[in-house]
Amino acid sequence: MEDKILQKLKDILLEEEVKRRALLEREVLSLKEEISPEHINSHLEPIVDNKVNEIKNNMTALSGEALGEAIRTQIRNNRDDIIDALYPIMGSLISKYIQVELERLSENINKQIDDTFSWKAIKREFLALFGIKEKDQLMKDALAPVIEEGYVIYQNSGLLIGHYTRKDTVDQDMIAGMLTAIKSFVEDAFQQKGGNLDMIEYGTFKIIIQNSYRYYIVAVVSGVVDTNYKLNLLKYLNLFAERHLAKLKEENLSEGAVSELLGKHLLEFDPEYIF
């Protein structure tokens, strides 16, 4: 009897404490839910999105003339720093350019000295009798066109069949693909039925292109290329196509064999010969 009375008294005394503990547990659980990553993200994402949009709008407002004016202001205010940063680069570029030009000049001078006692010197003396000045002839000789590279390429695929070069070229296959892409683009852009691109100018080089049905032949020429030289070279490249490319499939020539034939053919080219 006494135990029941004591238990009832205990329940009465602890009832408020139990309610308070249950309330605290519910509040703790609620706080855990509120600080969960999912809950935080759901509240932060709209704020972050608004801030990003605000930054984008500010950047857009700074674009165009405003951004250009900002850059010009920075350049004016920091002119000395910019000059200090660019000076070594510009100096290096100028030095490199001067070095290359001096090397070219030295090579031409040495070449002219070597030719002084050759048959070319005799030819110049002979031309002088007809009023042609030696310096004019020397200038003409220095600017004479030279075939630097040669390529035989499939028309449709752009695959390289054979090549010739006076110097080492980085990647002949890449150049062949690039030439095919440029050639196709230009011909498609003008949309001329039966029309073919026959020359491309790249820096100081002229890229002469002789087209045939299945292949096209390319000669990369340095120096001054006049109309007569170009026409004669096109005829000479066509002669190579008639002699060798017409029988290419029948003879089953390898790339090395075609390259050898092309090199020999180009080295024998005489621009003064009338085809």
PDB file of C-alpha atoms in Angstrom:
ATOM      1  CA  MET A   1       0.000   0.000   0.000  1.00  0.00           C
ATOM      2  CA  GLU A   2       2.780   2.347   0.930  1.00  0.00           C
ATOM      3  CA  ASP A   3       4.604   1.493  -2.334  1.00  0.00           C
ATOM      4  CA  LYS A   4       1.613   2.545  -4.430  1.00  0.00           C
ATOM      5  CA  ILE A   5       1.320   5.784  -2.522  1.00  0.00           C
ATOM      6  CA  LEU A   6       5.021   6.498  -3.006  1.00  0.00           C
ATOM      7  CA  GLN A   7       4.840   5.697  -6.757  1.00  0.00           C
ATOM      8  CA  LYS A   8       1.850   7.977  -7.223  1.00  0.00           C
ATOM      9  CA  LEU A   9       3.613  10.743  -5.348  1.00  0.00           C
ATOM     10  CA  LYS A  10       6.688  10.198  -7.504  1.00  0.00           C
ATOM     11  CA  ASP A  11       4.634  10.393 -10.710  1.00  0.00           C
ATOM     12  CA  ILE A  12       3.037  13.641  -9.578  1.00  0.00           C
ATOM     13  CA  LEU A  13       6.393  15.193  -8.753  1.00  0.00           C
ATOM     14  CA  LEU A  14       8.089  14.056 -11.996  1.00  0.00           C
ATOM     15  CA  GLU A  15       5.207  14.768 -14.402  1.00  0.00           C
ATOM     16  CA  GLU A  16       6.366  18.312 -15.168  1.00  0.00           C
ATOM     17  CA  GLU A  17       9.954  17.125 -15.591  1.00  0.00           C
ATOM     18  CA  VAL A  18       8.892  14.441 -18.088  1.00  0.00           C
ATOM     19  CA  LYS A  19       6.877  16.972 -20.105  1.00  0.00           C
ATOM     20  CA  ARG A  20       9.813  19.396 -20.108  1.00  0.00           C
ATOM     21  CA  ARG A  21      12.226  16.666 -21.285  1.00  0.00           C
ATOM     22  CA  ALA A  22       9.872  15.600 -24.093  1.00  0.00           C
ATOM     23  CA  LEU A  23       9.567  19.231 -25.207  1.00  0.00           C
ATOM     24  CA  LEU A  24      13.342  19.629 -25.247  1.00  0.00           C
ATOM     25  CA  GLU A  25      13.763  16.460 -27.297  1.00  0.00           C
ATOM     26  CA  ARG A  26      11.264  17.724 -29.880  1.00  0.00           C
ATOM     27  CA  GLU A  27      13.035  21.085 -30.090  1.00  0.00           C
ATOM     28  CA  VAL A  28      16.432  19.412 -30.530  1.00  0.00           C
ATOM     29  CA  LEU A  29      15.039  17.219 -33.302  1.00  0.00           C
ATOM     30  CA  SER A  30      13.559  20.268 -35.006  1.00  0.00           C
ATOM     31  CA  LEU A  31      16.881  22.113 -34.817  1.00  0.00           C
ATOM     32  CA  LYS A  32      18.709  19.127 -36.332  1.00  0.00           C
ATOM     33  CA  GLU A  33      16.317  19.159 -39.268  1.00  0.00           C
ATOM     34  CA  GLU A  34      16.788  22.901 -39.784  1.00  0.00           C
ATOM     35  CA  ILE A  35      20.590  22.689 -39.856  1.00  0.00           C
ATOM     36  CA  SER A  36      20.691  19.701 -42.236  1.00  0.00           C
ATOM     37  CA  PRO A  37      22.552  20.281 -45.584  1.00  0.00           C
ATOM     38  CA  GLU A  38      19.331  19.875 -47.541  1.00  0.00           C
ATOM     39  CA  HIS A  39      17.549  22.501 -45.469  1.00  0.00           C
ATOM     40  CA  ILE A  40      20.487  24.937 -45.661  1.00  0.00           C
ATOM     41  CA  ASN A  41      20.814  24.482 -49.444  1.00  0.00           C
ATOM     42  CA  SER A  42      17.117  25.120 -49.961  1.00  0.00           C
ATOM     43  CA  HIS A  43      17.520  28.492 -48.239  1.00  0.00           C
ATOM     44  CA  LEU A  44      20.942  29.434 -49.642  1.00  0.00           C
ATOM     45  CA  GLU A  45      20.363  28.584 -53.319  1.00  0.00           C
ATOM     46  CA  PRO A  46      17.910  31.446 -53.997  1.00  0.00           C
ATOM     47  CA  ILE A  47      20.295  33.900 -52.293  1.00  0.00           C
ATOM     48  CA  VAL A  48      23.297  32.660 -54.297  1.00  0.00           C
ATOM     49  CA  ASP A  49      21.322  32.714 -57.569  1.00  0.00           C
ATOM     50  CA  ASN A  50      20.237  36.290 -56.933  1.00  0.00           C
ATOM     51  CA  LYS A  51      23.823  37.320 -56.214  1.00  0.00           C
ATOM     52  CA  VAL A  52      25.122  35.617 -59.373  1.00  0.00           C
ATOM     53  CA  ASN A  53      22.473  37.359 -61.489  1.00  0.00           C
ATOM     54  CA  GLU A  54      23.392  40.668 -59.880  1.00  0.00           C
ATOM     55  CA  ILE A  55      27.078  40.151 -60.760  1.00  0.00           C
ATOM     56  CA  LYS A  56      26.174  39.192 -64.345  1.00  0.00           C
ATOM     57  CA  ASN A  57      24.057  42.318 -64.720  1.00  0.00           C
ATOM     58  CA  ASN A  58      26.882  44.475 -63.382  1.00  0.00           C
ATOM     59  CA  MET A  59      29.359  42.864 -65.803  1.00  0.00           C
ATOM     60  CA  THR A  60      26.970  43.462 -68.704  1.00  0.00           C
ATOM     61  CA  ALA A  61      26.677  47.084 -67.680  1.00  0.00           C
ATOM     62  CA  LEU A  62      30.469  47.372 -67.735  1.00  0.00           C
ATOM     63  CA  SER A  63      30.780  45.853 -71.222  1.00  0.00           C
ATOM     64  CA  GLY A  64      31.172  47.741 -74.470  1.00  0.00           C
ATOM     65  CA  GLU A  65      32.260  51.351 -74.184  1.00  0.00           C
ATOM     66  CA  ALA A  66      32.300  51.327 -70.369  1.00  0.00           C
ATOM     67  CA  LEU A  67      34.686  48.367 -70.266  1.00  0.00           C
ATOM     68  CA  GLY A  68      36.811  49.876 -73.034  1.00  0.00           C
ATOM     69  CA  GLU A  69      37.029  53.160 -71.149  1.00  0.00           C
ATOM     70  CA  ALA A  70      37.958  51.291 -67.976  1.00  0.00           C
ATOM     71  CA  ILE A  71      40.806  49.549 -69.820  1.00  0.00           C
ATOM     72  CA  ARG A  72      42.008  52.807 -71.376  1.00  0.00           C
ATOM     73  CA  THR A  73      41.979  54.457 -67.943  1.00  0.00           C
ATOM     74  CA  GLN A  74      44.034  51.622 -66.496  1.00  0.00           C
ATOM     75  CA  ILE A  75      46.541  51.936 -69.339  1.00  0.00           C
ATOM     76  CA  ARG A  76      46.841  55.704 -68.847  1.00  0.00           C
ATOM     77  CA  ASN A  77      47.237  55.398 -65.098  1.00  0.00           C
ATOM     78  CA  ASN A  78      49.729  52.536 -65.300  1.00  0.00           C
ATOM     79  CA  ARG A  79      51.613  53.438 -68.470  1.00  0.00           C
ATOM     80  CA  ASP A  80      55.071  53.001 -66.962  1.00  0.00           C
ATOM     81  CA  ASP A  81      54.230  49.571 -65.538  1.00  0.00           C
ATOM     82  CA  ILE A  82      52.802  48.418 -68.875  1.00  0.00           C
ATOM     83  CA  ILE A  83      55.872  49.672 -70.771  1.00  0.00           C
ATOM     84  CA  ASP A  84      58.155  47.894 -68.310  1.00  0.00           C
ATOM     85  CA  ALA A  85      56.202  44.668 -68.858  1.00  0.00           C
ATOM     86  CA  LEU A  86      56.116  44.911 -72.673  1.00  0.00           C
ATOM     87  CA  TYR A  87      59.617  46.286 -73.249  1.00  0.00           C
ATOM     88  CA  PRO A  88      61.495  42.977 -72.874  1.00  0.00           C
ATOM     89  CA  ILE A  89      58.987  41.202 -75.145  1.00  0.00           C
ATOM     90  CA  MET A  90      59.116  43.872 -77.861  1.00  0.00           C
ATOM     91  CA  GLY A  91      62.892  44.028 -77.594  1.00  0.00           C
ATOM     92  CA  SER A  92      63.143  40.284 -78.057  1.00  0.00           C
ATOM     93  CA  LEU A  93      60.826  40.353 -81.095  1.00  0.00           C
ATOM     94  CA  ILE A  94      62.727  43.225 -82.716  1.00  0.00           C
ATOM     95  CA  SER A  95      66.077  41.552 -82.050  1.00  0.00           C
ATOM     96  CA  LYS A  96      64.816  38.297 -83.559  1.00  0.00           C
ATOM     97  CA  TYR A  97      63.504  40.100 -86.650  1.00  0.00           C
ATOM     98  CA  ILE A  98      66.790  41.976 -87.142  1.00  0.00           C
ATOM     99  CA  GLN A  99      68.749  38.746 -86.672  1.00  0.00           C
ATOM    100  CA  VAL A 100      66.692  36.922 -89.307  1.00  0.00           C
ATOM    101  CA  GLU A 101      66.982  39.799 -91.778  1.00  0.00           C
ATOM    102  CA  LEU A 102      70.751  40.062 -91.228  1.00  0.00           C
ATOM    103  CA  GLU A 103      71.108  36.326 -91.784  1.00  0.00           C
ATOM    104  CA  ARG A 104      69.165  36.610 -95.044  1.00  0.00           C
ATOM    105  CA  LEU A 105      71.273  39.573 -96.140  1.00  0.00           C
ATOM    106  CA  SER A 106      74.473  37.703 -95.263  1.00  0.00           C
ATOM    107  CA  GLU A 107      73.334  34.643 -97.203  1.00  0.00           C
ATOM    108  CA  ASN A 108      72.487  36.739-100.262  1.00  0.00           C
ATOM    109  CA  ILE A 109      75.826  38.579-100.100  1.00  0.00           C
ATOM    110  CA  ASN A 110      77.755  35.325 -99.787  1.00  0.00           C
ATOM    111  CA  LYS A 111      75.773  33.863-102.647  1.00  0.00           C
ATOM    112  CA  GLN A 112      76.488  36.870-104.852  1.00  0.00           C
ATOM    113  CA  ILE A 113      80.196  36.707-103.988  1.00  0.00           C
ATOM    114  CA  ASP A 114      80.283  33.010-104.867  1.00  0.00           C
ATOM    115  CA  ASP A 115      78.577  33.779-108.157  1.00  0.00           C
ATOM    116  CA  THR A 116      80.953  36.606-109.061  1.00  0.00           C
ATOM    117  CA  PHE A 117      83.356  34.281-110.853  1.00  0.00           C
ATOM    118  CA  SER A 118      80.707  31.889-112.188  1.00  0.00           C
ATOM    119  CA  TRP A 119      78.909  31.688-115.517  1.00  0.00           C
ATOM    120  CA  LYS A 120      76.177  33.886-114.000  1.00  0.00           C
ATOM    121  CA  ALA A 121      78.704  36.709-113.642  1.00  0.00           C
ATOM    122  CA  ILE A 122      79.626  36.307-117.297  1.00  0.00           C
ATOM    123  CA  LYS A 123      75.921  36.399-118.163  1.00  0.00           C
ATOM    124  CA  ARG A 124      75.488  39.661-116.234  1.00  0.00           C
ATOM    125  CA  GLU A 125      78.453  41.212-118.021  1.00  0.00           C
ATOM    126  CA  PHE A 126      76.920  40.164-121.322  1.00  0.00           C
ATOM    127  CA  LEU A 127      73.545  41.689-120.365  1.00  0.00           C
ATOM    128  CA  ALA A 128      75.309  44.897-119.371  1.00  0.00           C
ATOM    129  CA  LEU A 129      76.323  45.319-123.005  1.00  0.00           C
ATOM    130  CA  PHE A 130      72.598  45.704-123.769  1.00  0.00           C
ATOM    131  CA  GLY A 131      72.007  48.307-121.068  1.00  0.00           C
ATOM    132  CA  ILE A 132      70.843  45.977-118.303  1.00  0.00           C
ATOM    133  CA  LYS A 133      72.492  47.142-115.072  1.00  0.00           C
ATOM    134  CA  GLU A 134      74.316  44.597-112.929  1.00  0.00           C
ATOM    135  CA  LYS A 135      72.526  45.694-109.726  1.00  0.00           C
ATOM    136  CA  ASP A 136      69.164  45.149-111.420  1.00  0.00           C
ATOM    137  CA  GLN A 137      70.222  41.670-112.445  1.00  0.00           C
ATOM    138  CA  LEU A 138      71.542  40.944-108.923  1.00  0.00           C
ATOM    139  CA  MET A 139      68.224  42.065-107.445  1.00  0.00           C
ATOM    140  CA  LYS A 140      66.332  39.867-109.881  1.00  0.00           C
ATOM    141  CA  ASP A 141      68.529  36.885-109.017  1.00  0.00           C
ATOM    142  CA  ALA A 142      68.065  37.443-105.273  1.00  0.00           C
ATOM    143  CA  LEU A 143      64.272  37.505-105.660  1.00  0.00           C
ATOM    144  CA  ALA A 144      64.109  34.596-108.106  1.00  0.00           C
ATOM    145  CA  PRO A 145      61.319  32.118-107.256  1.00  0.00           C
ATOM    146  CA  VAL A 146      62.322  28.827-105.645  1.00  0.00           C
ATOM    147  CA  ILE A 147      60.151  25.722-105.196  1.00  0.00           C
ATOM    148  CA  GLU A 148      60.329  24.994-101.453  1.00  0.00           C
ATOM    149  CA  GLU A 149      57.724  22.218-101.130  1.00  0.00           C
ATOM    150  CA  GLY A 150      55.738  19.872-103.343  1.00  0.00           C
ATOM    151  CA  TYR A 151      52.688  17.720-102.565  1.00  0.00           C
ATOM    152  CA  VAL A 152      50.515  15.186-104.384  1.00  0.00           C
ATOM    153  CA  ILE A 153      47.127  14.877-102.653  1.00  0.00           C
ATOM    154  CA  TYR A 154      43.881  12.971-103.233  1.00  0.00           C
ATOM    155  CA  GLN A 155      41.099  15.385-104.217  1.00  0.00           C
ATOM    156  CA  ASN A 156      38.304  13.907-102.089  1.00  0.00           C
ATOM    157  CA  SER A 157      40.024  12.561 -98.984  1.00  0.00           C
ATOM    158  CA  GLY A 158      42.935  14.982 -98.676  1.00  0.00           C
ATOM    159  CA  LEU A 159      45.324  12.071 -98.095  1.00  0.00           C
ATOM    160  CA  LEU A 160      48.959  12.680 -98.969  1.00  0.00           C
ATOM    161  CA  ILE A 161      50.311  10.493-101.794  1.00  0.00           C
ATOM    162  CA  GLY A 162      53.794  11.980-102.139  1.00  0.00           C
ATOM    163  CA  HIS A 163      55.798  15.030-101.122  1.00  0.00           C
ATOM    164  CA  TYR A 164      59.033  16.910-101.794  1.00  0.00           C
ATOM    165  CA  THR A 165      60.765  19.451 -99.554  1.00  0.00           C
ATOM    166  CA  ARG A 166      63.986  21.477 -99.602  1.00  0.00           C
ATOM    167  CA  LYS A 167      63.916  21.680 -95.794  1.00  0.00           C
ATOM    168  CA  ASP A 168      62.390  19.607 -93.009  1.00  0.00           C
ATOM    169  CA  THR A 169      58.633  20.206 -92.676  1.00  0.00           C
ATOM    170  CA  VAL A 170      56.861  19.577 -89.368  1.00  0.00           C
ATOM    171  CA  ASP A 171      53.977  17.443 -90.624  1.00  0.00           C
ATOM    172  CA  GLN A 172      53.316  16.943 -94.331  1.00  0.00           C
ATOM    173  CA  ASP A 173      50.043  15.056 -93.688  1.00  0.00           C
ATOM    174  CA  MET A 174      48.702  17.917 -91.591  1.00  0.00           C
ATOM    175  CA  ILE A 175      49.629  20.437 -94.298  1.00  0.00           C
ATOM    176  CA  ALA A 176      47.918  18.273 -96.938  1.00  0.00           C
ATOM    177  CA  GLY A 177      44.718  18.151 -94.879  1.00  0.00           C
ATOM    178  CA  MET A 178      44.844  21.895 -94.264  1.00  0.00           C
ATOM    179  CA  LEU A 179      45.309  22.656 -97.972  1.00  0.00           C
ATOM    180  CA  THR A 180      42.382  20.397 -98.880  1.00  0.00           C
ATOM    181  CA  ALA A 181      40.153  22.122 -96.321  1.00  0.00           C
ATOM    182  CA  ILE A 182      41.077  25.620 -97.567  1.00  0.00           C
ATOM    183  CA  LYS A 183      40.712  24.603-101.212  1.00  0.00           C
ATOM    184  CA  SER A 184      37.284  23.016-100.643  1.00  0.00           C
ATOM    185  CA  PHE A 185      36.071  25.981 -98.593  1.00  0.00           C
ATOM    186  CA  VAL A 186      37.018  28.563-101.233  1.00  0.00           C
ATOM    187  CA  GLU A 187      35.581  26.524-104.106  1.00  0.00           C
ATOM    188  CA  ASP A 188      32.324  25.895-102.211  1.00  0.00           C
ATOM    189  CA  ALA A 189      32.067  29.545-101.152  1.00  0.00           C
ATOM    190  CA  PHE A 190      32.137  30.812-104.744  1.00  0.00           C
ATOM    191  CA  GLN A 191      30.008  27.892-106.002  1.00  0.00           C
ATOM    192  CA  GLN A 192      31.374  28.039-109.521  1.00  0.00           C
ATOM    193  CA  LYS A 193      30.644  24.906-111.513  1.00  0.00           C
ATOM    194  CA  GLY A 194      33.902  23.421-112.718  1.00  0.00           C
ATOM    195  CA  GLY A 195      35.938  26.134-111.000  1.00  0.00           C
ATOM    196  CA  ASN A 196      39.128  25.263-109.122  1.00  0.00           C
ATOM    197  CA  LEU A 197      41.417  27.206-106.827  1.00  0.00           C
ATOM    198  CA  ASP A 198      44.860  27.448-108.458  1.00  0.00           C
ATOM    199  CA  MET A 199      46.854  29.701-106.096  1.00  0.00           C
ATOM    200  CA  ILE A 200      46.961  30.687-102.420  1.00  0.00           C
ATOM    201  CA  GLU A 201      49.174  33.438-100.995  1.00  0.00           C
ATOM    202  CA  TYR A 202      50.603  32.742 -97.542  1.00  0.00           C
ATOM    203  CA  GLY A 203      53.023  35.364 -96.238  1.00  0.00           C
ATOM    204  CA  THR A 204      55.930  35.501 -98.694  1.00  0.00           C
ATOM    205  CA  PHE A 205      54.975  32.161-100.256  1.00  0.00           C
ATOM    206  CA  LYS A 206      52.792  31.395-103.265  1.00  0.00           C
ATOM    207  CA  ILE A 207      51.026  28.014-103.185  1.00  0.00           C
ATOM    208  CA  ILE A 208      50.454  26.928-106.800  1.00  0.00           C
ATOM    209  CA  ILE A 209      47.782  24.233-107.281  1.00  0.00           C
ATOM    210  CA  GLN A 210      47.353  22.058-110.389  1.00  0.00           C
ATOM    211  CA  ASN A 211      44.021  20.199-110.317  1.00  0.00           C
ATOM    212  CA  SER A 212      43.225  16.886-111.958  1.00  0.00           C
ATOM    213  CA  TYR A 213      40.207  14.590-111.645  1.00  0.00           C
ATOM    214  CA  ARG A 214      41.425  12.352-108.815  1.00  0.00           C
ATOM    215  CA  TYR A 215      44.441  14.251-107.498  1.00  0.00           C
ATOM    216  CA  TYR A 216      45.883  17.722-107.197  1.00  0.00           C
ATOM    217  CA  ILE A 217      49.543  18.756-107.130  1.00  0.00           C
ATOM    218  CA  VAL A 218      50.833  21.605-104.974  1.00  0.00           C
ATOM    219  CA  ALA A 219      54.064  23.593-105.298  1.00  0.00           C
ATOM    220  CA  VAL A 220      54.994  26.044-102.526  1.00  0.00           C
ATOM    221  CA  VAL A 221      57.156  28.796-104.038  1.00  0.00           C
ATOM    222  CA  SER A 222      59.196  31.546-102.370  1.00  0.00           C
ATOM    223  CA  GLY A 223      60.392  34.695-104.124  1.00  0.00           C
ATOM    224  CA  VAL A 224      58.648  36.799-106.743  1.00  0.00           C
ATOM    225  CA  VAL A 225      56.181  34.781-108.832  1.00  0.00           C
ATOM    226  CA  ASP A 226      55.006  36.508-111.989  1.00  0.00           C
ATOM    227  CA  THR A 227      52.258  35.363-114.352  1.00  0.00           C
ATOM    228  CA  ASN A 228      54.600  33.612-116.793  1.00  0.00           C
ATOM    229  CA  TYR A 229      56.300  31.658-114.013  1.00  0.00           C
ATOM    230  CA  LYS A 230      52.947  30.604-112.585  1.00  0.00           C
ATOM    231  CA  LEU A 231      51.561  29.477-115.962  1.00  0.00           C
ATOM    232  CA  ASN A 232      54.724  27.554-116.831  1.00  0.00           C
ATOM    233  CA  LEU A 233      54.759  25.861-113.423  1.00  0.00           C
ATOM    234  CA  LEU A 234      51.089  24.860-113.764  1.00  0.00           C
ATOM    235  CA  LYS A 235      51.844  23.309-117.157  1.00  0.00           C
ATOM    236  CA  TYR A 236      54.871  21.540-115.709  1.00  0.00           C
ATOM    237  CA  LEU A 237      52.817  20.135-112.813  1.00  0.00           C
ATOM    238  CA  ASN A 238      50.214  18.964-115.314  1.00  0.00           C
ATOM    239  CA  LEU A 239      53.011  17.206-117.207  1.00  0.00           C
ATOM    240  CA  PHE A 240      53.854  15.301-114.009  1.00  0.00           C
ATOM    241  CA  ALA A 241      50.202  14.254-113.706  1.00  0.00           C
ATOM    242  CA  GLU A 242      50.179  12.977-117.290  1.00  0.00           C
ATOM    243  CA  ARG A 243      53.454  11.077-116.915  1.00  0.00           C
ATOM    244  CA  HIS A 244      52.951   9.491-113.505  1.00  0.00           C
ATOM    245  CA  LEU A 245      49.552  10.018-111.859  1.00  0.00           C
ATOM    246  CA  ALA A 246      47.592   8.610-114.798  1.00  0.00           C
ATOM    247  CA  LYS A 247      49.309   5.255-114.196  1.00  0.00           C
ATOM    248  CA  LEU A 248      49.478   5.532-110.404  1.00  0.00           C
ATOM    249  CA  LYS A 249      46.803   2.915-109.715  1.00  0.00           C
ATOM    250  CA  GLU A 250      48.105   0.498-112.356  1.00  0.00           C
ATOM    251  CA  GLU A 251      51.718   0.676-111.197  1.00  0.00           C
ATOM    252  CA  ASN A 252      50.716   0.613-107.484  1.00  0.00           C
ATOM    253  CA  LEU A 253      53.402   3.145-106.554  1.00  0.00           C
ATOM    254  CA  SER A 254      54.188   3.679-102.868  1.00  0.00           C
ATOM    255  CA  GLU A 255      54.287   7.109-101.236  1.00  0.00           C
ATOM    256  CA  GLY A 256      58.077   6.948-101.239  1.00  0.00           C
ATOM    257  CA  ALA A 257      58.168   6.226-104.977  1.00  0.00           C
ATOM    258  CA  VAL A 258      55.773   9.081-105.773  1.00  0.00           C
ATOM    259  CA  SER A 259      57.804  11.418-103.540  1.00  0.00           C
ATOM    260  CA  GLU A 260      61.001  10.494-105.370  1.00  0.00           C
ATOM    261  CA  LEU A 261      59.409  11.089-108.781  1.00  0.00           C
ATOM    262  CA  LEU A 262      57.926  14.402-107.637  1.00  0.00           C
ATOM    263  CA  GLY A 263      61.231  15.641-106.210  1.00  0.00           C
ATOM    264  CA  LYS A 264      63.124  14.759-109.384  1.00  0.00           C
ATOM    265  CA  HIS A 265      60.445  16.421-111.525  1.00  0.00           C
ATOM    266  CA  LEU A 266      60.410  19.675-109.526  1.00  0.00           C
ATOM    267  CA  LEU A 267      64.200  19.938-109.381  1.00  0.00           C
ATOM    268  CA  GLU A 268      64.311  19.787-113.186  1.00  0.00           C
ATOM    269  CA  PHE A 269      61.807  22.636-113.617  1.00  0.00           C
ATOM    270  CA  ASP A 270      63.102  25.417-115.876  1.00  0.00           C
ATOM    271  CA  PRO A 271      60.833  28.498-115.759  1.00  0.00           C
ATOM    272  CA  GLU A 272      62.368  29.806-118.982  1.00  0.00           C
ATOM    273  CA  TYR A 273      61.287  26.727-120.944  1.00  0.00           C
ATOM    274  CA  ILE A 274      58.071  27.123-122.935  1.00  0.00           C
ATOM    275  CA  PHE A 275      55.783  24.098-122.595  1.00  0.00           C
TER     276      PHE A 275
END
